[in-house]
PDB file of C-alpha atoms in Angstrom:
ATOM      1  CA  MET X 129     -27.216 -16.946 -85.303  1.00 63.00           C
ATOM      2  CA  THR X 130     -25.650 -19.786 -87.259  1.00 71.00           C
ATOM      3  CA  ASN X 131     -26.195 -21.249 -90.690  1.00 77.00           C
ATOM      4  CA  GLY X 132     -28.680 -24.116 -90.525  1.00 78.00           C
ATOM      5  CA  ALA X 133     -30.315 -23.190 -87.206  1.00 86.00           C
ATOM      6  CA  SER X 134     -33.832 -24.627 -87.339  1.00 89.00           C
ATOM      7  CA  ASN X 135     -36.805 -22.420 -86.581  1.00 92.00           C
ATOM      8  CA  VAL X 136     -40.505 -21.821 -87.169  1.00 94.00           C
ATOM      9  CA  VAL X 137     -41.846 -18.740 -88.959  1.00 96.00           C
ATOM     10  CA  LYS X 138     -44.255 -16.976 -86.594  1.00 96.00           C
ATOM     11  CA  LYS X 139     -45.086 -13.692 -88.356  1.00 96.00           C
ATOM     12  CA  ILE X 140     -44.348 -11.943 -91.671  1.00 95.00           C
ATOM     13  CA  GLN X 141     -44.245  -8.153 -91.903  1.00 94.00           C
ATOM     14  CA  LEU X 142     -43.579  -6.971 -95.478  1.00 90.00           C
ATOM     15  CA  ASN X 143     -43.159  -3.340 -96.487  1.00 90.00           C
ATOM     16  CA  GLN X 144     -43.396  -4.145-100.211  1.00 87.00           C
ATOM     17  CA  ARG X 145     -44.982  -7.383-101.381  1.00 83.00           C
ATOM     18  CA  ASP X 146     -43.101  -7.548-104.700  1.00 85.00           C
ATOM     19  CA  ARG X 147     -39.575  -7.499-103.233  1.00 85.00           C
ATOM     20  CA  PRO X 148     -37.689  -8.581-100.090  1.00 87.00           C
ATOM     21  CA  SER X 149     -38.498  -6.010 -97.434  1.00 90.00           C
ATOM     22  CA  GLY X 150     -39.621  -5.773 -93.855  1.00 94.00           C
ATOM     23  CA  ILE X 151     -39.164  -8.481 -91.225  1.00 96.00           C
ATOM     24  CA  ILE X 152     -39.868 -12.176 -90.878  1.00 96.00           C
ATOM     25  CA  TRP X 153     -40.233 -13.170 -87.232  1.00 97.00           C
ATOM     26  CA  VAL X 154     -39.043 -16.681 -86.383  1.00 97.00           C
ATOM     27  CA  GLN X 155     -38.764 -18.753 -83.229  1.00 96.00           C
ATOM     28  CA  PHE X 156     -35.622 -20.877 -83.040  1.00 94.00           C
ATOM     29  CA  ASP X 157     -35.717 -24.379 -81.601  1.00 90.00           C
ATOM     30  CA  HIS X 158     -33.098 -23.349 -79.038  1.00 88.00           C
ATOM     31  CA  SER X 159     -33.691 -20.187 -77.023  1.00 90.00           C
ATOM     32  CA  ASP X 160     -30.010 -19.159 -76.974  1.00 91.00           C
ATOM     33  CA  VAL X 161     -29.907 -18.875 -80.781  1.00 92.00           C
ATOM     34  CA  GLY X 162     -30.518 -15.287 -81.891  1.00 93.00           C
ATOM     35  CA  GLU X 163     -30.195 -13.854 -78.388  1.00 94.00           C
ATOM     36  CA  LYS X 164     -27.810 -11.107 -79.507  1.00 94.00           C
ATOM     37  CA  THR X 165     -30.034 -10.184 -82.473  1.00 95.00           C
ATOM     38  CA  ARG X 166     -33.091  -9.934 -80.230  1.00 95.00           C
ATOM     39  CA  HIS X 167     -31.229  -7.628 -77.864  1.00 95.00           C
ATOM     40  CA  GLU X 168     -29.975  -5.384 -80.674  1.00 95.00           C
ATOM     41  CA  ASN X 169     -33.508  -5.089 -82.099  1.00 96.00           C
ATOM     42  CA  ARG X 170     -35.389  -4.783 -78.821  1.00 94.00           C
ATOM     43  CA  HIS X 171     -37.017  -1.542 -80.074  1.00 95.00           C
ATOM     44  CA  LEU X 172     -38.967  -3.606 -82.635  1.00 95.00           C
ATOM     45  CA  TYR X 173     -40.860  -5.581 -80.010  1.00 95.00           C
ATOM     46  CA  VAL X 174     -44.342  -4.127 -79.867  1.00 93.00           C
ATOM     47  CA  GLN X 175     -47.726  -5.568 -78.991  1.00 93.00           C
ATOM     48  CA  GLY X 176     -48.279  -8.850 -80.791  1.00 93.00           C
ATOM     49  CA  ILE X 177     -44.566  -9.714 -81.015  1.00 95.00           C
ATOM     50  CA  GLU X 178     -43.379 -12.364 -78.562  1.00 96.00           C
ATOM     51  CA  SER X 179     -40.093 -11.782 -76.745  1.00 95.00           C
ATOM     52  CA  THR X 180     -38.843 -15.212 -77.882  1.00 96.00           C
ATOM     53  CA  TRP X 181     -39.215 -14.364 -81.585  1.00 97.00           C
ATOM     54  CA  THR X 182     -36.172 -13.234 -83.564  1.00 96.00           C
ATOM     55  CA  PRO X 183     -36.366 -10.676 -86.410  1.00 97.00           C
ATOM     56  CA  ILE X 184     -34.904 -11.791 -89.737  1.00 96.00           C
ATOM     57  CA  LYS X 185     -34.223  -8.972 -92.199  1.00 95.00           C
ATOM     58  CA  PRO X 186     -33.250  -9.142 -95.885  1.00 94.00           C
ATOM     59  CA  VAL X 187     -29.532  -9.265 -96.650  1.00 93.00           C
ATOM     60  CA  THR X 188     -27.796  -8.065 -99.810  1.00 93.00           C
ATOM     61  CA  THR X 189     -24.912 -10.001-101.340  1.00 92.00           C
ATOM     62  CA  GLN X 190     -22.830  -9.150-104.400  1.00 92.00           C
ATOM     63  CA  PHE X 191     -20.848 -11.793-106.268  1.00 90.00           C
ATOM     64  CA  ALA X 192     -19.167 -12.318-109.648  1.00 91.00           C
ATOM     65  CA  VAL X 193     -20.522 -14.698-112.304  1.00 89.00           C
ATOM     66  CA  GLY X 194     -19.604 -15.774-115.794  1.00 88.00           C
ATOM     67  CA  ARG X 195     -16.603 -17.492-117.332  1.00 87.00           C
ATOM     68  CA  ASN X 196     -14.270 -14.601-116.563  1.00 89.00           C
ATOM     69  CA  GLN X 197     -16.071 -13.525-113.411  1.00 88.00           C
ATOM     70  CA  THR X 198     -16.595 -10.091-114.929  1.00 88.00           C
ATOM     71  CA  ALA X 199     -20.325  -9.746-114.385  1.00 91.00           C
ATOM     72  CA  GLN X 200     -21.525  -8.686-110.963  1.00 92.00           C
ATOM     73  CA  VAL X 201     -24.814  -9.890-109.526  1.00 92.00           C
ATOM     74  CA  VAL X 202     -26.522  -8.346-106.535  1.00 92.00           C
ATOM     75  CA  ARG X 203     -28.980 -10.557-104.683  1.00 91.00           C
ATOM     76  CA  LYS X 204     -31.269  -9.407-101.899  1.00 92.00           C
ATOM     77  CA  GLN X 205     -33.232 -12.002 -99.978  1.00 92.00           C
ATOM     78  CA  PHE X 206     -34.246 -13.263 -96.556  1.00 93.00           C
ATOM     79  CA  PRO X 207     -31.600 -15.722 -95.286  1.00 92.00           C
ATOM     80  CA  LEU X 208     -34.200 -18.439 -94.739  1.00 93.00           C
ATOM     81  CA  ARG X 209     -34.841 -21.739 -96.475  1.00 91.00           C
ATOM     82  CA  PRO X 210     -38.072 -23.754 -96.097  1.00 91.00           C
ATOM     83  CA  ALA X 211     -37.468 -27.341 -95.032  1.00 88.00           C
ATOM     84  CA  ALA X 212     -39.429 -30.274 -93.659  1.00 87.00           C
ATOM     85  CA  ALA X 213     -36.236 -31.953 -92.424  1.00 89.00           C
ATOM     86  CA  LYS X 214     -32.446 -31.712 -92.382  1.00 88.00           C
ATOM     87  CA  THR X 215     -29.896 -33.907 -94.064  1.00 90.00           C
ATOM     88  CA  ILE X 216     -27.693 -35.751 -91.605  1.00 91.00           C
ATOM     89  CA  HIS X 217     -24.674 -33.851 -92.901  1.00 89.00           C
ATOM     90  CA  ARG X 218     -26.444 -30.574 -92.162  1.00 87.00           C
ATOM     91  CA  SER X 219     -27.319 -31.731 -88.642  1.00 88.00           C
ATOM     92  CA  GLN X 220     -23.683 -32.224 -87.614  1.00 87.00           C
ATOM     93  CA  GLY X 221     -23.047 -30.252 -84.440  1.00 84.00           C
ATOM     94  CA  ASP X 222     -26.727 -30.164 -83.465  1.00 88.00           C
ATOM     95  CA  THR X 223     -27.914 -31.382 -80.077  1.00 89.00           C
ATOM     96  CA  GLU X 224     -31.639 -32.110 -79.792  1.00 90.00           C
ATOM     97  CA  GLN X 225     -34.014 -33.482 -77.162  1.00 91.00           C
ATOM     98  CA  LYS X 226     -36.029 -35.463 -79.718  1.00 93.00           C
ATOM     99  CA  ILE X 227     -35.292 -36.447 -83.316  1.00 94.00           C
ATOM    100  CA  VAL X 228     -36.755 -38.643 -86.053  1.00 96.00           C
ATOM    101  CA  VAL X 229     -34.103 -40.136 -88.351  1.00 95.00           C
ATOM    102  CA  ASN X 230     -34.336 -41.975 -91.659  1.00 95.00           C
ATOM    103  CA  PHE X 231     -31.212 -43.573 -93.132  1.00 94.00           C
ATOM    104  CA  ASN X 232     -32.780 -44.719 -96.394  1.00 92.00           C
ATOM    105  CA  THR X 233     -30.068 -44.323 -99.028  1.00 88.00           C
ATOM    106  CA  ARG X 234     -28.854 -46.032-102.199  1.00 88.00           C
ATOM    107  CA  ARG X 235     -25.182 -46.029-101.241  1.00 89.00           C
ATOM    108  CA  SER X 236     -23.167 -46.597 -98.104  1.00 90.00           C
ATOM    109  CA  ILE X 237     -21.741 -43.485 -96.469  1.00 91.00           C
ATOM    110  CA  PRO X 238     -19.114 -44.230 -93.797  1.00 92.00           C
ATOM    111  CA  HIS X 239     -20.095 -43.193 -90.271  1.00 92.00           C
ATOM    112  CA  ILE X 240     -23.360 -41.540 -91.344  1.00 94.00           C
ATOM    113  CA  HIS X 241     -25.279 -43.698 -88.866  1.00 94.00           C
ATOM    114  CA  HIS X 242     -23.050 -42.524 -86.021  1.00 94.00           C
ATOM    115  CA  VAL X 243     -23.653 -38.881 -86.904  1.00 94.00           C
ATOM    116  CA  GLY X 244     -27.411 -39.331 -87.185  1.00 94.00           C
ATOM    117  CA  LEU X 245     -27.904 -41.359 -84.021  1.00 95.00           C
ATOM    118  CA  SER X 246     -25.696 -39.158 -81.840  1.00 94.00           C
ATOM    119  CA  ARG X 247     -27.663 -35.917 -82.341  1.00 93.00           C
ATOM    120  CA  VAL X 248     -30.027 -36.681 -79.453  1.00 94.00           C
ATOM    121  CA  THR X 249     -29.316 -36.291 -75.731  1.00 93.00           C
ATOM    122  CA  ALA X 250     -31.097 -39.490 -74.618  1.00 94.00           C
ATOM    123  CA  ILE X 251     -32.173 -42.679 -76.347  1.00 94.00           C
ATOM    124  CA  GLU X 252     -35.757 -42.059 -75.212  1.00 96.00           C
ATOM    125  CA  GLY X 253     -35.875 -39.122 -77.623  1.00 95.00           C
ATOM    126  CA  LEU X 254     -34.624 -41.123 -80.626  1.00 96.00           C
ATOM    127  CA  PHE X 255     -37.143 -42.339 -83.210  1.00 97.00           C
ATOM    128  CA  ILE X 256     -35.943 -44.330 -86.245  1.00 96.00           C
ATOM    129  CA  THR X 257     -38.203 -44.751 -89.273  1.00 96.00           C
ATOM    130  CA  ASP X 258     -35.652 -46.661 -91.394  1.00 95.00           C
ATOM    131  CA  LEU X 259     -32.316 -47.825 -89.980  1.00 95.00           C
ATOM    132  CA  CYS X 260     -31.147 -49.257 -93.323  1.00 93.00           C
ATOM    133  CA  GLU X 261     -28.726 -51.611 -91.569  1.00 93.00           C
ATOM    134  CA  ASP X 262     -27.215 -52.953 -94.796  1.00 93.00           C
ATOM    135  CA  LYS X 263     -25.771 -49.485 -95.463  1.00 93.00           C
ATOM    136  CA  ILE X 264     -23.878 -49.181 -92.157  1.00 94.00           C
ATOM    137  CA  ALA X 265     -20.254 -48.604 -93.146  1.00 93.00           C
ATOM    138  CA  VAL X 266     -16.879 -47.712 -91.662  1.00 93.00           C
ATOM    139  CA  ASN X 267     -14.088 -46.011 -93.538  1.00 94.00           C
ATOM    140  CA  PRO X 268     -11.324 -48.630 -93.971  1.00 94.00           C
ATOM    141  CA  HIS X 269      -8.647 -46.085 -93.060  1.00 96.00           C
ATOM    142  CA  VAL X 270     -10.420 -45.440 -89.745  1.00 95.00           C
ATOM    143  CA  ALA X 271     -10.662 -49.171 -89.005  1.00 94.00           C
ATOM    144  CA  ALA X 272      -6.966 -49.629 -89.789  1.00 96.00           C
ATOM    145  CA  GLU X 273      -5.960 -46.691 -87.588  1.00 95.00           C
ATOM    146  CA  MET X 274      -8.056 -47.950 -84.666  1.00 94.00           C
ATOM    147  CA  GLU X 275      -6.373 -51.339 -84.948  1.00 94.00           C
ATOM    148  CA  HIS X 276      -3.000 -49.601 -85.082  1.00 94.00           C
ATOM    149  CA  LEU X 277      -3.785 -47.588 -81.938  1.00 92.00           C
ATOM    150  CA  ARG X 278      -4.903 -50.670 -80.002  1.00 91.00           C
ATOM    151  CA  ASN X 279      -1.922 -52.837 -80.885  1.00 91.00           C
ATOM    152  CA  GLU X 280       1.041 -50.582 -81.639  1.00 90.00           C
ATOM    153  CA  ARG X 281       0.345 -47.210 -80.061  1.00 88.00           C
ATOM    154  CA  VAL X 282      -0.636 -48.251 -76.562  1.00 82.00           C
ATOM    155  CA  LEU X 283       0.459 -45.552 -74.131  1.00 84.00           C
ATOM    156  CA  LYS X 284       2.454 -46.570 -71.100  1.00 82.00           C
ATOM    157  CA  LEU X 285       1.207 -45.016 -67.884  1.00 82.00           C
ATOM    158  CA  SER X 286       3.664 -42.877 -65.939  1.00 86.00           C
ATOM    159  CA  VAL X 287       2.573 -44.660 -62.745  1.00 86.00           C
ATOM    160  CA  THR X 288       1.912 -48.328 -62.138  1.00 86.00           C
ATOM    161  CA  PRO X 289      -1.790 -49.063 -61.560  1.00 88.00           C
ATOM    162  CA  ILE X 290      -2.586 -50.746 -58.269  1.00 88.00           C
ATOM    163  CA  TYR X 291      -3.973 -53.791 -60.040  1.00 88.00           C
ATOM    164  CA  LYS X 292      -0.536 -54.376 -61.604  1.00 86.00           C
ATOM    165  CA  THR X 293       1.535 -54.025 -58.443  1.00 86.00           C
ATOM    166  CA  ASP X 294       3.088 -56.870 -56.479  1.00 82.00           C
ATOM    167  CA  GLN X 295       0.384 -59.097 -54.999  1.00 78.00           C
ATOM    168  CA  VAL X 296       2.487 -59.537 -51.846  1.00 77.00           C
ATOM    169  CA  SER X 297       2.225 -55.825 -51.014  1.00 78.00           C
ATOM    170  CA  PHE X 298      -0.357 -54.453 -48.610  1.00 90.00           C
ATOM    171  CA  LYS X 299      -2.455 -52.012 -50.633  1.00 92.00           C
ATOM    172  CA  LEU X 300      -4.347 -49.095 -49.125  1.00 93.00           C
ATOM    173  CA  CYS X 301      -6.180 -46.393 -51.071  1.00 94.00           C
ATOM    174  CA  TYR X 302      -7.521 -43.039 -49.893  1.00 96.00           C
ATOM    175  CA  LEU X 303      -9.902 -40.828 -51.883  1.00 95.00           C
ATOM    176  CA  ASN X 304     -12.005 -37.721 -51.287  1.00 96.00           C
ATOM    177  CA  ALA X 305     -15.223 -39.214 -52.680  1.00 94.00           C
ATOM    178  CA  ARG X 306     -17.400 -36.073 -52.611  1.00 92.00           C
ATOM    179  CA  LEU X 307     -20.803 -37.770 -52.255  1.00 94.00           C
ATOM    180  CA  LEU X 308     -20.195 -41.507 -52.103  1.00 95.00           C
ATOM    181  CA  HIS X 309     -23.767 -42.421 -53.045  1.00 94.00           C
ATOM    182  CA  LYS X 310     -23.271 -40.777 -56.447  1.00 94.00           C
ATOM    183  CA  HIS X 311     -19.970 -42.512 -57.186  1.00 95.00           C
ATOM    184  CA  ILE X 312     -20.358 -45.945 -55.587  1.00 96.00           C
ATOM    185  CA  ASP X 313     -20.992 -47.660 -58.943  1.00 95.00           C
ATOM    186  CA  ASP X 314     -17.841 -46.078 -60.395  1.00 96.00           C
ATOM    187  CA  ILE X 315     -15.862 -47.346 -57.398  1.00 96.00           C
ATOM    188  CA  ARG X 316     -17.293 -50.856 -57.759  1.00 96.00           C
ATOM    189  CA  HIS X 317     -16.103 -51.025 -61.372  1.00 95.00           C
ATOM    190  CA  ASP X 318     -12.679 -49.434 -60.863  1.00 95.00           C
ATOM    191  CA  PHE X 319      -9.906 -52.039 -61.132  1.00 94.00           C
ATOM    192  CA  ASN X 320      -7.682 -50.066 -58.754  1.00 94.00           C
ATOM    193  CA  PHE X 321     -10.172 -50.047 -55.869  1.00 95.00           C
ATOM    194  CA  ALA X 322     -11.063 -53.683 -56.539  1.00 94.00           C
ATOM    195  CA  ASN X 323      -7.435 -54.730 -55.994  1.00 93.00           C
ATOM    196  CA  THR X 324      -6.730 -53.153 -52.618  1.00 94.00           C
ATOM    197  CA  ASP X 325      -6.762 -54.465 -49.074  1.00 94.00           C
ATOM    198  CA  ILE X 326      -8.341 -51.313 -47.630  1.00 95.00           C
ATOM    199  CA  ASN X 327     -10.166 -48.383 -49.265  1.00 96.00           C
ATOM    200  CA  ILE X 328     -10.761 -45.225 -47.226  1.00 96.00           C
ATOM    201  CA  PHE X 329     -13.134 -42.565 -48.544  1.00 96.00           C
ATOM    202  CA  SER X 330     -13.633 -39.125 -46.996  1.00 96.00           C
ATOM    203  CA  GLU X 331     -16.322 -36.491 -47.627  1.00 95.00           C
ATOM    204  CA  THR X 332     -18.755 -39.336 -48.209  1.00 95.00           C
ATOM    205  CA  ARG X 333     -21.765 -37.332 -46.963  1.00 94.00           C
ATOM    206  CA  CYS X 334     -23.660 -40.522 -46.181  1.00 94.00           C
ATOM    207  CA  MET X 335     -26.831 -40.253 -44.123  1.00 92.00           C
ATOM    208  CA  ARG X 336     -27.541 -42.586 -41.254  1.00 88.00           C
ATOM    209  CA  SER X 337     -30.823 -43.428 -42.974  1.00 90.00           C
ATOM    210  CA  ASP X 338     -28.950 -44.782 -46.019  1.00 92.00           C
ATOM    211  CA  ASN X 339     -29.386 -48.531 -46.291  1.00 91.00           C
ATOM    212  CA  ALA X 340     -26.085 -50.397 -45.947  1.00 88.00           C
ATOM    213  CA  SER X 341     -26.821 -52.308 -49.169  1.00 92.00           C
ATOM    214  CA  MET X 342     -26.369 -49.029 -51.090  1.00 94.00           C
ATOM    215  CA  TYR X 343     -22.637 -49.252 -50.441  1.00 95.00           C
ATOM    216  CA  ASP X 344     -21.959 -52.998 -50.522  1.00 94.00           C
ATOM    217  CA  ILE X 345     -18.831 -54.081 -52.406  1.00 94.00           C
ATOM    218  CA  ASP X 346     -18.202 -57.807 -52.815  1.00 93.00           C
ATOM    219  CA  GLY X 347     -15.321 -59.096 -50.716  1.00 93.00           C
ATOM    220  CA  TYR X 348     -15.116 -56.048 -48.441  1.00 95.00           C
ATOM    221  CA  THR X 349     -16.358 -55.333 -44.932  1.00 92.00           C
ATOM    222  CA  LEU X 350     -17.958 -51.911 -44.641  1.00 92.00           C
ATOM    223  CA  PHE X 351     -17.532 -49.376 -41.838  1.00 92.00           C
ATOM    224  CA  ARG X 352     -19.295 -45.994 -41.976  1.00 92.00           C
ATOM    225  CA  ASN X 353     -18.715 -42.936 -39.827  1.00 91.00           C
ATOM    226  CA  ASP X 354     -21.613 -40.745 -41.001  1.00 91.00           C
ATOM    227  CA  GLY X 355     -22.256 -37.123 -40.136  1.00 86.00           C
ATOM    228  CA  HIS X 356     -25.236 -35.993 -38.055  1.00 84.00           C
ATOM    229  CA  SER X 357     -28.234 -34.806 -40.056  1.00 84.00           C
ATOM    230  CA  LEU X 358     -31.750 -36.143 -40.469  1.00 80.00           C
ATOM    231  CA  THR X 359     -33.016 -33.859 -43.231  1.00 86.00           C
ATOM    232  CA  THR X 360     -30.122 -33.137 -45.607  1.00 90.00           C
ATOM    233  CA  ARG X 361     -26.884 -34.908 -46.446  1.00 93.00           C
ATOM    234  CA  PRO X 362     -24.306 -33.877 -43.831  1.00 92.00           C
ATOM    235  CA  PHE X 363     -20.888 -32.609 -44.766  1.00 92.00           C
ATOM    236  CA  GLY X 364     -17.873 -34.745 -43.966  1.00 92.00           C
ATOM    237  CA  GLY X 365     -18.168 -38.417 -43.190  1.00 93.00           C
ATOM    238  CA  MET X 366     -15.770 -41.303 -43.737  1.00 93.00           C
ATOM    239  CA  THR X 367     -16.176 -44.847 -45.027  1.00 94.00           C
ATOM    240  CA  VAL X 368     -13.760 -47.773 -44.811  1.00 94.00           C
ATOM    241  CA  PHE X 369     -13.920 -50.875 -47.011  1.00 95.00           C
ATOM    242  CA  SER X 370     -11.592 -53.610 -45.782  1.00 94.00           C
ATOM    243  CA  ARG X 371     -10.630 -57.123 -46.840  1.00 93.00           C
ATOM    244  CA  VAL X 372      -8.667 -57.337 -43.583  1.00 91.00           C
ATOM    245  CA  GLU X 373     -10.647 -58.431 -40.532  1.00 88.00           C
ATOM    246  CA  PHE X 374     -11.153 -55.600 -38.037  1.00 85.00           C
ATOM    247  CA  LEU X 375      -9.874 -55.988 -34.475  1.00 84.00           C
ATOM    248  CA  PRO X 376     -12.653 -56.266 -31.865  1.00 82.00           C
ATOM    249  CA  GLY X 377     -13.972 -52.769 -31.110  1.00 78.00           C
ATOM    250  CA  TYR X 378     -12.268 -51.184 -34.102  1.00 77.00           C
ATOM    251  CA  PRO X 379     -12.695 -49.062 -36.059  1.00 76.00           C
ATOM    252  CA  CYS X 380     -14.902 -46.731 -34.044  1.00 68.00           C
ATOM    253  CA  GLY X 381     -16.821 -43.615 -34.951  1.00 59.00           C
ATOM    254  CA  PHE X 382     -16.077 -40.043 -33.868  1.00 49.00           C
ATOM    255  CA  ALA X 383     -18.736 -40.156 -31.156  1.00 46.00           C
ATOM    256  CA  GLN X 384     -17.176 -43.301 -29.671  1.00 46.00           C
ATOM    257  CA  LEU X 385     -13.721 -41.695 -29.664  1.00 43.00           C
ATOM    258  CA  PHE X 386     -15.100 -38.556 -28.011  1.00 42.00           C
ATOM    259  CA  LEU X 387     -16.838 -40.503 -25.253  1.00 41.00           C
ATOM    260  CA  GLY X 388     -13.863 -42.811 -24.742  1.00 44.00           C
ATOM    261  CA  LYS X 389     -11.545 -39.855 -24.181  1.00 44.00           C
ATOM    262  CA  TYR X 390     -13.465 -38.788 -21.082  1.00 41.00           C
ATOM    263  CA  SER X 391     -14.282 -42.239 -19.762  1.00 43.00           C
ATOM    264  CA  ASN X 392     -10.660 -43.277 -19.217  1.00 44.00           C
TER     265      ASN X 392
END
């Protein structure tokens, strides 16, 4: 369990009502939180206690107080705090499916909007009650460092990208695509593949039922040598994208090569 983990109180079992005692059962927002505690206290789960609830017991802490730190105070309490919401600072490190955020504040806090808006896994789960746009701020040191990185700290690649090589050269690329239909958009937007004469992709796993338009790339002629399967995506497969005009009858698929071998 971690400090600040949000939960809902499900059941209170007190041994003595006038002092911290017994167990408060809570259900955390994320099922993995408290898993170890639930396992260690599995003997406490009786009828009426859900397996997803986590037992919270009182903890005792001793600390020094006073000007000279000579007095000792012992505090015993449940490590829980009632809350209707979290501050954005407290939510740092959280990942939620749905959140409601309110940025209403009297002063600008650098990057607080970034922290608040990035707690959710998808924009569909983000609900903003007050964006407070006039308080969006960036730390000036961060802005200066970003400018420094862009203009003075640009890393030089150890290899020359294809799009920066001699235009006179004939450029051919080969890549194990591992499911071309999942990566075709990445390939379309990659400057290296967009500056070649021929791109060859293996392990494409294309199906013969795939529409050719799924794999269109402007300026290239497409050739597919798909595997044989009607129900699931076949293993293997090869695809060629070429700016160079194919010779008549070429390229040919595996089946054509196999038949041609025995017809000559």
